[in-house]
Amino acid sequence: MSRLHRTGPVDEIQPISSGMIPVLLRSSLAILFFALVSACAPAGQMRSPSPEALRLNVPYFPQQVGLCGPASLTSVLHYWREEISVEEVTRAVYLPELNGALGIDLTHFARKKGMRAESYAGSLPDVKKHLSQGIPLIAFLNLGGRVFPVGHFVVITGLDETREEVIVHSGLEENKPIPYQTFVAAWEKTNYWTLQVVPRSAS
């Protein structure tokens, strides 16, 4: 979700306190806001990005089934030199009953680690702007349908305007290029949910 104001399910249901939300509340939110739950869908094979692509050197952590949220956040935290393991993030945000994580928990955990984290409705121009500023983003995709969603968090690491592809860390694939049309179709079904995580010292 950017436009310059924050929108989307995460901000609408964000609790007043800055701590992690209770398990029962998280479970309720999962039912009401399925688009924030990630089951981490497997990814297919795709070609490598072109040499002209805009790409950031974001650390890659393989996303095991159910752990794409924790792995994505770990990648971004390491990019900003926050040493943390996927296991630590998983312990804090993973919901066994859902086999996934909520976007709101990723946001709160990043803040707990001293980062500035905001969710919003993104767009491809917004992705280009952030990447040009050296800022990777986390996007939440729905690889299924609206009735039977298949949630998947990815790290946006680059953009290939020549081939019209978004480059992401996804599943077991590092810097995987996805055609604009495919990416946007899956992104649109989550209202373009996007998470920006940067150090508090960043402008």
XYZ file of C-alpha atoms in Angstrom:
203
model
C 0.000 0.000 0.000
C 2.254 4.286 -0.704
C 0.570 6.768 -1.603
C 1.888 9.201 0.896
C -0.648 8.169 3.525
C -0.782 4.772 5.156
C -3.708 2.556 4.239
C -4.593 -1.112 4.215
C -5.669 -3.788 6.677
C -2.574 -3.639 8.875
C -2.910 0.013 9.754
C -6.671 -0.273 10.182
C -6.334 -2.986 12.830
C -3.049 -1.917 14.388
C -3.290 -1.983 18.190
C -2.554 1.136 20.201
C 0.223 -0.519 22.171
C 3.546 -1.111 20.452
C 3.979 -4.676 21.690
C 3.173 -7.924 19.923
C -0.574 -8.549 19.788
C -2.018 -11.451 21.838
C -2.353 -14.865 20.263
C -6.156 -14.883 20.459
C -6.376 -11.486 18.791
C -3.934 -12.593 16.105
C -6.074 -15.642 15.435
C -9.191 -13.499 15.118
C -7.437 -11.134 12.756
C -6.347 -14.085 10.681
C -9.947 -15.062 10.150
C -11.155 -11.535 9.413
C -8.145 -10.410 7.417
C -6.920 -13.486 5.557
C -4.819 -11.335 3.261
C -2.395 -10.770 6.118
C -1.727 -14.461 6.638
C 1.076 -16.163 4.788
C 1.205 -19.836 3.936
C 4.330 -19.256 1.845
C 3.492 -20.733 -1.497
C 6.236 -22.553 -3.407
C 7.778 -20.792 -6.375
C 8.557 -21.965 -9.884
C 11.656 -21.632 -12.048
C 12.303 -18.372 -13.905
C 15.220 -16.820 -15.799
C 17.839 -14.539 -14.253
C 17.446 -10.724 -14.349
C 19.103 -8.764 -17.151
C 22.436 -7.002 -16.468
C 20.675 -3.623 -16.767
C 18.248 -4.336 -13.939
C 18.177 -2.130 -10.851
C 19.010 -4.506 -8.026
C 20.012 -4.178 -4.381
C 22.380 -6.571 -2.660
C 19.907 -7.900 -0.108
C 20.962 -10.937 1.962
C 18.985 -14.041 1.062
C 17.528 -16.563 3.486
C 15.671 -19.540 1.974
C 11.965 -19.372 2.747
C 10.790 -22.703 4.068
C 7.073 -23.485 3.847
C 5.213 -21.317 6.331
C 8.260 -19.160 7.059
C 8.340 -16.707 4.156
C 7.322 -13.855 6.485
C 10.111 -14.422 9.027
C 12.665 -15.090 6.265
C 11.680 -11.938 4.366
C 11.967 -9.752 7.449
C 15.289 -11.367 8.373
C 16.645 -10.518 4.912
C 15.693 -6.865 5.249
C 17.005 -6.596 8.815
C 20.344 -8.047 7.711
C 20.432 -5.580 4.831
C 20.392 -2.841 7.473
C 23.102 -4.695 9.444
C 20.762 -5.946 12.161
C 22.208 -9.361 12.980
C 19.355 -11.717 13.709
C 18.427 -15.267 12.788
C 15.360 -16.534 10.974
C 14.748 -18.699 14.031
C 14.536 -15.678 16.344
C 12.084 -13.890 14.075
C 10.082 -17.091 13.676
C 9.766 -17.544 17.442
C 8.344 -14.037 17.706
C 5.865 -13.970 14.807
C 5.085 -17.480 13.571
C 1.578 -18.796 14.309
C 1.524 -22.627 14.235
C -2.257 -22.723 14.006
C -2.022 -20.741 10.767
C 1.268 -22.133 9.451
C 2.271 -18.578 8.708
C 2.646 -15.039 10.005
C 0.600 -11.853 10.123
C 1.898 -8.712 8.479
C 1.079 -6.724 11.597
C 3.376 -8.959 13.658
C 6.238 -8.455 11.201
C 5.700 -4.709 11.512
C 5.676 -4.755 15.306
C 8.708 -7.011 15.541
C 10.733 -4.713 13.278
C 9.786 -1.781 15.498
C 10.722 -3.781 18.569
C 14.194 -4.194 17.052
C 14.506 -0.422 16.826
C 13.565 -0.025 13.170
C 11.047 2.314 11.588
C 8.439 0.058 9.983
C 5.350 1.186 8.098
C 2.853 -0.723 5.975
C 1.046 0.952 3.107
C -0.488 0.398 -0.319
C 2.378 0.234 -2.774
C 2.752 0.598 -6.525
C 5.423 -0.101 -9.135
C 6.477 3.580 -9.277
C 6.801 3.494 -5.489
C 8.939 0.347 -5.735
C 11.259 2.068 -8.211
C 11.511 5.131 -5.962
C 12.472 3.090 -2.913
C 14.942 0.878 -4.753
C 16.588 3.983 -6.223
C 17.027 5.197 -2.649
C 18.587 1.886 -1.646
C 15.525 0.653 0.254
C 14.246 -2.912 -0.296
C 10.580 -3.608 0.404
C 8.525 -6.555 1.603
C 5.375 -7.259 -0.407
C 2.528 -9.601 0.419
C 1.054 -11.491 -2.526
C -2.010 -13.681 -2.901
C -1.048 -16.458 -5.310
C -4.488 -18.030 -5.034
C -7.975 -16.595 -5.408
C -9.990 -14.272 -3.223
C -12.109 -17.135 -1.863
C -9.160 -19.504 -1.360
C -6.134 -17.241 -0.894
C -2.546 -18.474 -0.892
C -0.503 -15.839 0.911
C 3.180 -15.289 0.239
C 5.647 -12.666 1.495
C 8.524 -11.703 -0.807
C 11.417 -9.260 -0.572
C 11.536 -6.845 -3.495
C 15.235 -6.564 -4.310
C 15.128 -5.040 -7.779
C 13.297 -3.908 -10.873
C 14.034 -4.742 -14.503
C 12.296 -2.096 -16.589
C 13.734 -3.490 -19.818
C 12.050 -6.851 -19.310
C 9.227 -5.409 -17.200
C 9.954 -7.657 -14.240
C 10.009 -7.269 -10.473
C 12.960 -9.030 -8.836
C 12.303 -10.752 -5.521
C 13.639 -13.188 -2.963
C 10.866 -15.782 -3.030
C 10.695 -19.257 -1.559
C 13.883 -21.112 -2.419
C 14.812 -18.669 -5.187
C 17.128 -15.687 -4.807
C 16.576 -12.589 -6.974
C 13.786 -14.221 -8.945
C 12.317 -12.078 -11.768
C 8.525 -12.012 -12.028
C 6.703 -10.304 -14.936
C 4.978 -7.055 -13.973
C 1.567 -8.407 -14.928
C 1.953 -11.575 -12.842
C 3.320 -9.705 -9.837
C 0.709 -6.943 -9.876
C -2.152 -9.431 -10.300
C -1.099 -11.254 -7.111
C -0.291 -8.012 -5.295
C -3.605 -6.362 -6.138
C -5.476 -9.111 -4.288
C -3.845 -7.972 -1.023
C -4.562 -4.295 -1.732
C -0.882 -3.907 -2.668
C 0.275 -4.585 0.897
C 3.829 -3.336 1.306
C 6.146 -3.071 4.296
C 9.005 -0.598 4.475
C 11.606 -1.253 7.168
C 14.438 1.250 7.622
C 16.689 2.362 10.491
C 15.190 5.078 12.672
C 18.119 7.288 11.690
C 17.117 7.149 8.009
C 15.591 10.305 6.571
